[in-house]
Amino acid sequence: MAKLALVAVIASLLGAVSCEFPVYAGYGFPRPIPNMPFAFPFPPFFPSASPAPGLRVGYYTHNGRCPQAEKIVKEAVEKATAGEKAGLIRLFFHDCFVQGCDGSVLLSGPDSERTAFPNLSLRGFEVIDAAKAALEKACPGVVSCADVVAFAGRDASYSLSSGRINYRVPAGRYDGNVSRAADTFLNLPPPFGDLNLTTAMFAAKGLSQDDMVVLSGAHSIGRSGCSSFPDRLPPAANSSTAMEPKLAGQLTGACSADSSVNVLQDAVTPDKLDIQYYSNVLSREVLFNSDASLTASSQTESLVKFYAGKLPVFRGKFLGPIQWNHDFEDAMVKMGYIGVKTSAEGEIRKTCAFINKASAVIPLASHWLRMWSCLQPEELRQDMVSGCNRLKKESVGNQTPTDS
């Protein structure tokens, strides 16, 4: 019994405690009550966007760290399919919204972020792995997986927009060492969320409602499983945001046999990152309630109309369909600042799916030494503390690169 108790304590110290939530569509939220606004049961948490002194454009060309880093990632993305490229943009979003932009979504293992329901359909991992393998050959231990994800999201956006979206990516992120499935439930906006919920969850990350509307435009590419929008079928009567009846009928037929069926998010231009999404919102031909709810307020609806080309001027801006490209660029850069890790908080992984061995061993050794030191005589306790400090120093000495 004493051993079991000790194991339980260690598990809690290591954060290996799983939480169970009432599940709706796998997102860890209670099922919404029909015709009632959805209330967020607990506040989203984890870091919001904030200044990150270590990030800079051209980070890997500075001091010759790895001048070809961005070129190597771009070459890997160019070989990807349209579906994988769409997945890379979504991968960046899912990474940044949980634990910050630290590559935690890439980590493999039981109860990691990759195993959570919202992430089971993520794509692009093989592209990231290929880019990282090439980078390790060219510049071992220099380029973080978190930066690879950020570069790949930019390169995928460039490709799927036929070059209309192109921006410089501030880099210098470090990779995190924590990845928990339960964290995805608290941080990723669910597809059934209303405007207030989605706005609040973006605000928790330092992103504005306008940023939310802009980034939602990425739903013009990719596919979604039927299990992500059962609340939309059949369409609600007397609702201004209910799904367009013809589309609802088609999806009901496609989804009735198997909820795992994947359908296009934009049937008009499925492989183009463009403003078609906003026309789809206005015609109610969107899959998710979070998309349909963009017409629930005059502010968001006006912005949707502006990007769709239905409103000539909005807040002093002109040519909405063109402006959206620039706004999307800015929002992607802004999102890339969420919860950035430094060398003191993270590492440069050798393989994106696994933390480095030293990083895995040192925290565990520290916990064991800390626990046993409470049970041993003072002289032995001092020896253990010295040993723990020595291990930490050795670990820090092995970290590369520095922030300089």
Tab-separated table of C-alpha atoms in Angstrom:
chain	number	residue	atom	x	y	z
A	1	MET	CA	0.000	0.000	0.000
A	2	ALA	CA	2.847	2.362	0.809
A	3	LYS	CA	4.342	1.738	-2.633
A	4	LEU	CA	1.026	2.427	-4.297
A	5	ALA	CA	0.671	5.663	-2.383
A	6	LEU	CA	4.183	6.697	-3.407
A	7	VAL	CA	3.407	5.963	-7.056
A	8	ALA	CA	0.256	8.071	-6.811
A	9	VAL	CA	2.210	10.995	-5.388
A	10	ILE	CA	4.836	10.717	-8.133
A	11	ALA	CA	2.133	10.618	-10.783
A	12	SER	CA	0.552	13.778	-9.441
A	13	LEU	CA	3.913	15.538	-9.310
A	14	LEU	CA	4.610	14.593	-12.904
A	15	GLY	CA	1.198	15.757	-14.050
A	16	ALA	CA	0.210	12.259	-15.103
A	17	VAL	CA	-3.309	12.542	-13.760
A	18	SER	CA	-6.049	12.202	-16.327
A	19	CYS	CA	-9.326	14.080	-16.039
A	20	GLU	CA	-12.661	12.985	-17.360
A	21	PHE	CA	-15.184	15.458	-18.691
A	22	PRO	CA	-18.759	15.080	-19.862
A	23	VAL	CA	-18.177	14.726	-23.588
A	24	TYR	CA	-20.053	16.231	-26.494
A	25	ALA	CA	-18.539	15.517	-29.906
A	26	GLY	CA	-15.394	14.561	-28.013
A	27	TYR	CA	-14.516	18.123	-27.080
A	28	GLY	CA	-15.010	17.756	-23.351
A	29	PHE	CA	-18.036	20.019	-23.049
A	30	PRO	CA	-21.552	19.211	-21.884
A	31	ARG	CA	-24.043	18.821	-24.729
A	32	PRO	CA	-25.649	22.185	-25.553
A	33	ILE	CA	-29.301	22.520	-24.633
A	34	PRO	CA	-31.419	23.156	-27.769
A	35	ASN	CA	-32.327	26.826	-28.304
A	36	MET	CA	-30.179	27.887	-25.349
A	37	PRO	CA	-26.884	29.804	-25.608
A	38	PHE	CA	-23.903	27.669	-24.693
A	39	ALA	CA	-22.134	28.745	-21.514
A	40	PHE	CA	-18.447	27.927	-21.076
A	41	PRO	CA	-18.259	25.798	-17.887
A	42	PHE	CA	-14.754	26.904	-16.930
A	43	PRO	CA	-12.371	29.583	-18.218
A	44	PRO	CA	-9.784	28.677	-20.856
A	45	PHE	CA	-6.235	28.767	-19.573
A	46	PHE	CA	-2.584	28.690	-20.630
A	47	PRO	CA	-0.538	31.548	-22.021
A	48	SER	CA	-1.951	34.296	-24.198
A	49	ALA	CA	-0.036	36.147	-26.887
A	50	SER	CA	2.648	38.354	-25.376
A	51	PRO	CA	5.926	39.912	-26.482
A	52	ALA	CA	8.613	37.263	-26.932
A	53	PRO	CA	12.048	38.939	-26.898
A	54	GLY	CA	13.739	35.865	-28.385
A	55	LEU	CA	11.670	35.863	-31.572
A	56	ARG	CA	12.956	37.617	-34.647
A	57	VAL	CA	12.562	37.460	-38.396
A	58	GLY	CA	15.600	35.743	-39.893
A	59	TYR	CA	16.440	34.094	-36.572
A	60	TYR	CA	18.299	31.195	-38.161
A	61	THR	CA	20.315	33.337	-40.541
A	62	HIS	CA	21.509	35.471	-37.625
A	63	ASN	CA	25.048	34.456	-36.631
A	64	GLY	CA	24.872	31.660	-39.190
A	65	ARG	CA	22.707	29.405	-37.005
A	66	CYS	CA	21.102	27.615	-39.951
A	67	PRO	CA	20.733	29.930	-42.970
A	68	GLN	CA	18.915	27.319	-45.070
A	69	ALA	CA	16.341	26.416	-42.385
A	70	GLU	CA	13.288	28.048	-43.969
A	71	LYS	CA	14.252	26.797	-47.430
A	72	ILE	CA	14.441	23.217	-46.151
A	73	VAL	CA	10.981	23.440	-44.572
A	74	LYS	CA	9.510	24.995	-47.715
A	75	GLU	CA	10.873	22.171	-49.865
A	76	ALA	CA	9.202	19.602	-47.599
A	77	VAL	CA	5.877	21.464	-47.750
A	78	GLU	CA	6.022	21.744	-51.539
A	79	LYS	CA	6.032	17.939	-51.761
A	80	ALA	CA	2.855	17.649	-49.664
A	81	THR	CA	-0.649	17.107	-51.006
A	82	ALA	CA	-3.311	19.809	-50.828
A	83	GLY	CA	-4.938	17.954	-47.929
A	84	GLU	CA	-1.659	17.793	-46.015
A	85	LYS	CA	-1.058	21.488	-46.612
A	86	ALA	CA	-4.494	22.288	-45.220
A	87	GLY	CA	-3.577	20.090	-42.266
A	88	LEU	CA	-0.359	22.026	-41.659
A	89	ILE	CA	-2.267	25.285	-41.209
A	90	ARG	CA	-4.632	23.584	-38.775
A	91	LEU	CA	-1.662	21.966	-37.008
A	92	PHE	CA	-0.167	25.392	-36.294
A	93	PHE	CA	-3.475	26.596	-34.843
A	94	HIS	CA	-3.911	23.507	-32.656
A	95	ASP	CA	-0.319	23.745	-31.454
A	96	CYS	CA	-0.476	27.402	-30.465
A	97	PHE	CA	-3.839	27.209	-28.679
A	98	VAL	CA	-2.686	24.429	-26.327
A	99	GLN	CA	0.444	25.078	-24.215
A	100	GLY	CA	1.469	27.825	-26.638
A	101	CYS	CA	3.416	27.545	-29.913
A	102	ASP	CA	5.855	24.970	-28.580
A	103	GLY	CA	5.418	21.858	-30.717
A	104	SER	CA	3.558	20.055	-27.922
A	105	VAL	CA	0.950	18.825	-30.427
A	106	LEU	CA	3.699	16.784	-32.120
A	107	LEU	CA	4.609	14.704	-29.070
A	108	SER	CA	3.595	11.043	-29.128
A	109	GLY	CA	2.539	8.967	-26.151
A	110	PRO	CA	-0.472	7.915	-24.100
A	111	ASP	CA	-2.766	10.838	-23.260
A	112	SER	CA	-0.714	13.313	-25.303
A	113	GLU	CA	-2.436	16.088	-27.260
A	114	ARG	CA	-2.309	13.953	-30.397
A	115	THR	CA	-4.579	11.367	-28.752
A	116	ALA	CA	-7.361	13.855	-27.886
A	117	PHE	CA	-10.505	13.710	-29.996
A	118	PRO	CA	-10.123	17.208	-31.524
A	119	ASN	CA	-6.660	16.202	-32.778
A	120	LEU	CA	-7.344	12.725	-34.123
A	121	SER	CA	-7.986	14.137	-37.590
A	122	LEU	CA	-4.876	16.327	-37.668
A	123	ARG	CA	-2.666	15.882	-40.723
A	124	GLY	CA	0.825	16.943	-41.704
A	125	PHE	CA	2.902	15.150	-39.076
A	126	GLU	CA	4.863	13.290	-41.761
A	127	VAL	CA	5.690	16.584	-43.494
A	128	ILE	CA	6.994	18.049	-40.232
A	129	ASP	CA	9.034	14.915	-39.549
A	130	ALA	CA	10.567	15.005	-43.030
A	131	ALA	CA	11.504	18.665	-42.662
A	132	LYS	CA	12.972	18.077	-39.208
A	133	ALA	CA	15.026	15.101	-40.408
A	134	ALA	CA	16.502	17.223	-43.202
A	135	LEU	CA	17.211	20.035	-40.742
A	136	GLU	CA	18.989	17.685	-38.346
A	137	LYS	CA	21.291	16.629	-41.158
A	138	ALA	CA	22.046	20.207	-42.146
A	139	CYS	CA	22.082	21.863	-38.701
A	140	PRO	CA	21.899	19.322	-35.855
A	141	GLY	CA	20.196	20.534	-32.686
A	142	VAL	CA	19.498	24.040	-33.942
A	143	VAL	CA	15.968	24.395	-35.366
A	144	SER	CA	13.048	23.745	-33.023
A	145	CYS	CA	10.031	21.687	-34.004
A	146	ALA	CA	7.848	24.607	-32.909
A	147	ASP	CA	9.488	26.813	-35.537
A	148	VAL	CA	9.150	24.080	-38.160
A	149	VAL	CA	5.385	24.057	-37.523
A	150	ALA	CA	5.254	27.865	-37.816
A	151	PHE	CA	7.267	27.886	-41.065
A	152	ALA	CA	5.183	25.046	-42.504
A	153	GLY	CA	1.930	26.875	-41.706
A	154	ARG	CA	3.205	29.905	-43.609
A	155	ASP	CA	4.431	27.851	-46.581
A	156	ALA	CA	1.168	25.904	-46.786
A	157	SER	CA	-0.791	29.171	-46.738
A	158	TYR	CA	1.388	30.526	-49.539
A	159	SER	CA	0.862	27.426	-51.667
A	160	LEU	CA	-2.904	27.078	-51.148
A	161	SER	CA	-3.486	30.801	-51.778
A	162	SER	CA	-1.454	30.728	-55.023
A	163	GLY	CA	1.066	33.086	-53.470
A	164	ARG	CA	-1.414	35.725	-52.311
A	165	ILE	CA	-0.576	35.009	-48.671
A	166	ASN	CA	3.089	35.352	-47.838
A	167	TYR	CA	4.668	36.697	-44.697
A	168	ARG	CA	7.886	36.637	-42.710
A	169	VAL	CA	7.837	34.391	-39.648
A	170	PRO	CA	9.503	35.560	-36.429
A	171	ALA	CA	11.368	32.510	-35.079
A	172	GLY	CA	13.415	31.398	-32.090
A	173	ARG	CA	10.845	29.257	-30.271
A	174	TYR	CA	11.856	26.350	-28.083
A	175	ASP	CA	10.019	23.050	-27.830
A	176	GLY	CA	7.892	22.318	-24.776
A	177	ASN	CA	8.119	19.155	-22.693
A	178	VAL	CA	4.452	18.859	-21.702
A	179	SER	CA	1.615	17.438	-23.806
A	180	ARG	CA	-1.706	16.413	-22.225
A	181	ALA	CA	-4.876	15.359	-23.992
A	182	ALA	CA	-7.059	17.000	-21.344
A	183	ASP	CA	-5.558	20.417	-22.133
A	184	THR	CA	-7.008	20.359	-25.633
A	185	PHE	CA	-10.545	20.237	-24.255
A	186	LEU	CA	-10.046	23.467	-22.330
A	187	ASN	CA	-8.295	25.447	-25.033
A	188	LEU	CA	-9.480	24.532	-28.530
A	189	PRO	CA	-12.683	26.347	-29.538
A	190	PRO	CA	-15.324	23.688	-30.250
A	191	PRO	CA	-17.198	23.651	-33.571
A	192	PHE	CA	-20.550	23.943	-31.814
A	193	GLY	CA	-19.577	27.123	-29.942
A	194	ASP	CA	-21.597	30.289	-30.347
A	195	LEU	CA	-20.118	33.708	-31.088
A	196	ASN	CA	-19.619	34.624	-27.425
A	197	LEU	CA	-17.826	31.380	-26.590
A	198	THR	CA	-15.535	31.459	-29.621
A	199	THR	CA	-14.714	35.129	-29.067
A	200	ALA	CA	-13.896	34.469	-25.408
A	201	MET	CA	-11.615	31.540	-26.221
A	202	PHE	CA	-9.683	33.606	-28.756
A	203	ALA	CA	-9.484	36.495	-26.300
A	204	ALA	CA	-7.966	34.124	-23.736
A	205	LYS	CA	-5.053	33.734	-26.150
A	206	GLY	CA	-4.658	37.457	-26.749
A	207	LEU	CA	-6.481	37.379	-30.086
A	208	SER	CA	-9.288	39.794	-30.944
A	209	GLN	CA	-12.700	39.062	-32.379
A	210	ASP	CA	-11.440	40.394	-35.716
A	211	ASP	CA	-8.521	37.941	-35.528
A	212	MET	CA	-11.052	35.183	-34.943
A	213	VAL	CA	-13.092	36.148	-38.005
A	214	VAL	CA	-9.937	36.374	-40.115
A	215	LEU	CA	-8.474	33.037	-39.025
A	216	SER	CA	-11.836	31.308	-39.428
A	217	GLY	CA	-11.295	31.858	-43.145
A	218	ALA	CA	-8.974	28.845	-43.060
A	219	HIS	CA	-12.182	26.784	-43.077
A	220	SER	CA	-12.215	27.344	-46.818
A	221	ILE	CA	-9.855	24.354	-47.065
A	222	GLY	CA	-9.735	20.849	-45.676
A	223	ARG	CA	-12.346	18.382	-44.541
A	224	SER	CA	-14.294	17.674	-41.374
A	225	GLY	CA	-15.775	14.548	-39.863
A	226	CYS	CA	-19.544	14.352	-39.498
A	227	SER	CA	-19.028	13.875	-35.752
A	228	SER	CA	-18.026	17.543	-35.515
A	229	PHE	CA	-21.415	19.002	-36.462
A	230	PRO	CA	-24.286	16.736	-35.328
A	231	ASP	CA	-25.896	19.783	-33.694
A	232	ARG	CA	-26.433	21.235	-37.194
A	233	LEU	CA	-28.419	18.301	-38.567
A	234	PRO	CA	-31.279	18.505	-39.128
A	235	PRO	CA	-31.236	22.321	-39.342
A	236	ALA	CA	-33.078	24.110	-36.573
A	237	ALA	CA	-36.398	25.686	-37.523
A	238	ASN	CA	-36.798	29.463	-37.322
A	239	SER	CA	-33.062	30.034	-36.895
A	240	SER	CA	-31.189	32.714	-38.825
A	241	THR	CA	-27.990	30.672	-38.632
A	242	ALA	CA	-29.416	27.233	-39.464
A	243	MET	CA	-27.678	25.314	-42.243
A	244	GLU	CA	-28.948	25.896	-45.775
A	245	PRO	CA	-31.607	23.181	-46.379
A	246	LYS	CA	-30.146	21.707	-49.569
A	247	LEU	CA	-26.681	21.326	-48.026
A	248	ALA	CA	-28.223	19.949	-44.832
A	249	GLY	CA	-30.053	17.315	-46.850
A	250	GLN	CA	-26.887	16.259	-48.662
A	251	LEU	CA	-24.909	16.026	-45.437
A	252	THR	CA	-27.672	14.139	-43.652
A	253	GLY	CA	-27.484	11.488	-46.360
A	254	ALA	CA	-23.689	11.368	-46.276
A	255	CYS	CA	-23.422	11.296	-42.486
A	256	SER	CA	-26.361	9.079	-41.541
A	257	ALA	CA	-24.547	5.821	-42.168
A	258	ASP	CA	-21.231	6.668	-40.520
A	259	SER	CA	-20.303	9.665	-38.355
A	260	SER	CA	-16.629	9.161	-39.250
A	261	VAL	CA	-17.267	10.202	-42.868
A	262	ASN	CA	-15.242	13.262	-43.876
A	263	VAL	CA	-16.836	15.994	-45.955
A	264	LEU	CA	-15.473	19.119	-47.613
A	265	GLN	CA	-15.614	22.309	-45.588
A	266	ASP	CA	-15.919	24.338	-48.797
A	267	ALA	CA	-17.391	22.501	-51.761
A	268	VAL	CA	-16.804	25.443	-54.120
A	269	THR	CA	-13.013	25.906	-53.854
A	270	PRO	CA	-11.954	23.030	-51.554
A	271	ASP	CA	-8.204	23.297	-52.191
A	272	LYS	CA	-7.912	27.084	-52.253
A	273	LEU	CA	-7.274	29.276	-49.239
A	274	ASP	CA	-9.512	32.139	-50.301
A	275	ILE	CA	-12.492	34.311	-49.387
A	276	GLN	CA	-15.103	31.801	-50.594
A	277	TYR	CA	-15.586	30.848	-46.935
A	278	TYR	CA	-17.170	34.244	-46.212
A	279	SER	CA	-19.688	33.860	-49.026
A	280	ASN	CA	-20.485	30.432	-47.596
A	281	VAL	CA	-21.119	31.962	-44.177
A	282	LEU	CA	-23.560	34.463	-45.653
A	283	SER	CA	-25.414	31.753	-47.586
A	284	ARG	CA	-25.395	29.492	-44.483
A	285	GLU	CA	-23.429	26.813	-46.343
A	286	VAL	CA	-20.967	26.140	-43.529
A	287	LEU	CA	-20.584	23.061	-41.370
A	288	PHE	CA	-20.005	24.436	-37.888
A	289	ASN	CA	-22.147	26.538	-35.598
A	290	SER	CA	-19.011	28.560	-34.777
A	291	ASP	CA	-18.882	29.566	-38.452
A	292	ALA	CA	-22.610	30.232	-38.818
A	293	SER	CA	-22.611	32.377	-35.673
A	294	LEU	CA	-20.382	34.975	-37.338
A	295	THR	CA	-23.593	36.584	-38.599
A	296	ALA	CA	-24.994	36.805	-35.056
A	297	SER	CA	-23.678	40.322	-34.457
A	298	SER	CA	-23.627	43.356	-36.712
A	299	GLN	CA	-19.858	43.804	-36.224
A	300	THR	CA	-18.818	40.302	-37.230
A	301	GLU	CA	-21.420	40.106	-39.991
A	302	SER	CA	-20.158	43.370	-41.491
A	303	LEU	CA	-16.589	42.047	-41.464
A	304	VAL	CA	-17.757	38.824	-43.134
A	305	LYS	CA	-19.533	40.875	-45.827
A	306	PHE	CA	-16.430	43.024	-46.300
A	307	TYR	CA	-14.178	40.013	-46.885
A	308	ALA	CA	-16.786	38.437	-49.166
A	309	GLY	CA	-16.755	41.570	-51.326
A	310	LYS	CA	-20.327	42.509	-50.390
A	311	LEU	CA	-19.332	45.642	-48.479
A	312	PRO	CA	-17.070	48.169	-50.261
A	313	VAL	CA	-15.673	49.848	-47.152
A	314	PHE	CA	-15.230	48.700	-43.545
A	315	ARG	CA	-13.532	50.771	-40.845
A	316	GLY	CA	-11.684	52.795	-43.430
A	317	LYS	CA	-10.427	49.740	-45.319
A	318	PHE	CA	-11.195	48.989	-48.950
A	319	LEU	CA	-11.176	45.927	-51.229
A	320	GLY	CA	-12.114	43.351	-48.632
A	321	PRO	CA	-11.178	40.220	-50.626
A	322	ILE	CA	-7.638	41.562	-51.055
A	323	GLN	CA	-7.463	42.970	-47.536
A	324	TRP	CA	-8.278	39.547	-46.109
A	325	ASN	CA	-4.971	38.157	-47.401
A	326	HIS	CA	-3.034	40.817	-45.494
A	327	ASP	CA	-5.173	40.469	-42.371
A	328	PHE	CA	-4.693	36.701	-42.437
A	329	GLU	CA	-0.931	37.191	-42.611
A	330	ASP	CA	-0.993	39.528	-39.606
A	331	ALA	CA	-3.234	37.205	-37.582
A	332	MET	CA	-0.995	34.200	-38.250
A	333	VAL	CA	2.058	36.122	-37.063
A	334	LYS	CA	0.187	37.316	-33.984
A	335	MET	CA	-0.967	33.785	-33.165
A	336	GLY	CA	2.634	32.637	-33.413
A	337	TYR	CA	3.477	34.603	-30.261
A	338	ILE	CA	1.153	32.627	-27.992
A	339	GLY	CA	2.984	31.012	-25.087
A	340	VAL	CA	6.424	30.986	-26.689
A	341	LYS	CA	8.985	28.973	-24.698
A	342	THR	CA	12.538	30.127	-24.020
A	343	SER	CA	15.672	28.021	-23.525
A	344	ALA	CA	14.971	28.005	-19.779
A	345	GLU	CA	11.514	26.534	-20.350
A	346	GLY	CA	12.066	24.199	-23.285
A	347	GLU	CA	14.559	22.496	-25.551
A	348	ILE	CA	15.426	21.834	-29.173
A	349	ARG	CA	14.080	18.340	-29.817
A	350	LYS	CA	16.094	15.978	-31.960
A	351	THR	CA	12.919	14.197	-33.035
A	352	CYS	CA	9.642	16.091	-32.977
A	353	ALA	CA	7.563	13.223	-31.585
A	354	PHE	CA	9.716	12.754	-28.480
A	355	ILE	CA	11.404	14.961	-25.919
A	356	ASN	CA	15.157	14.569	-25.570
A	357	LYS	CA	16.287	11.904	-23.098
A	358	ALA	CA	17.982	14.371	-20.769
A	359	SER	CA	14.795	16.410	-20.514
A	360	ALA	CA	12.805	13.294	-19.652
A	361	VAL	CA	15.248	11.976	-17.060
A	362	ILE	CA	16.164	15.134	-15.182
A	363	PRO	CA	12.651	16.110	-13.987
A	364	LEU	CA	11.964	12.523	-12.936
A	365	ALA	CA	15.263	12.274	-11.059
A	366	SER	CA	14.605	15.605	-9.397
A	367	HIS	CA	11.179	14.459	-8.168
A	368	TRP	CA	12.563	11.198	-6.756
A	369	LEU	CA	15.448	12.959	-5.028
A	370	ARG	CA	13.099	15.583	-3.617
A	371	MET	CA	10.745	12.961	-2.229
A	372	TRP	CA	13.389	10.702	-0.735
A	373	SER	CA	15.261	13.652	0.789
A	374	CYS	CA	12.252	14.231	3.032
A	375	LEU	CA	12.612	10.700	4.433
A	376	GLN	CA	16.403	10.474	4.952
A	377	PRO	CA	18.802	11.821	7.594
A	378	GLU	CA	20.061	15.357	7.078
A	379	GLU	CA	23.559	14.321	5.913
A	380	LEU	CA	22.170	12.023	3.229
A	381	ARG	CA	19.618	14.663	2.249
A	382	GLN	CA	22.423	17.154	1.541
A	383	ASP	CA	24.216	14.595	-0.644
A	384	MET	CA	21.021	14.014	-2.612
A	385	VAL	CA	20.412	17.731	-3.106
A	386	SER	CA	23.981	18.139	-4.366
A	387	GLY	CA	23.445	15.292	-6.796
A	388	CYS	CA	20.231	16.799	-8.042
A	389	ASN	CA	21.898	20.176	-8.607
A	390	ARG	CA	24.744	18.508	-10.478
A	391	LEU	CA	22.277	16.737	-12.781
A	392	LYS	CA	20.508	20.018	-13.489
A	393	LYS	CA	23.787	21.798	-14.328
A	394	GLU	CA	24.795	19.007	-16.692
A	395	SER	CA	21.408	19.209	-18.382
A	396	VAL	CA	21.655	22.969	-18.868
A	397	GLY	CA	25.183	22.603	-20.201
A	398	ASN	CA	23.939	20.225	-22.886
A	399	GLN	CA	21.212	22.555	-24.210
A	400	THR	CA	21.645	24.084	-27.681
A	401	PRO	CA	21.341	26.621	-29.098
A	402	THR	CA	21.480	29.608	-26.763
A	403	ASP	CA	19.305	32.690	-27.097
A	404	SER	CA	22.264	34.851	-28.048
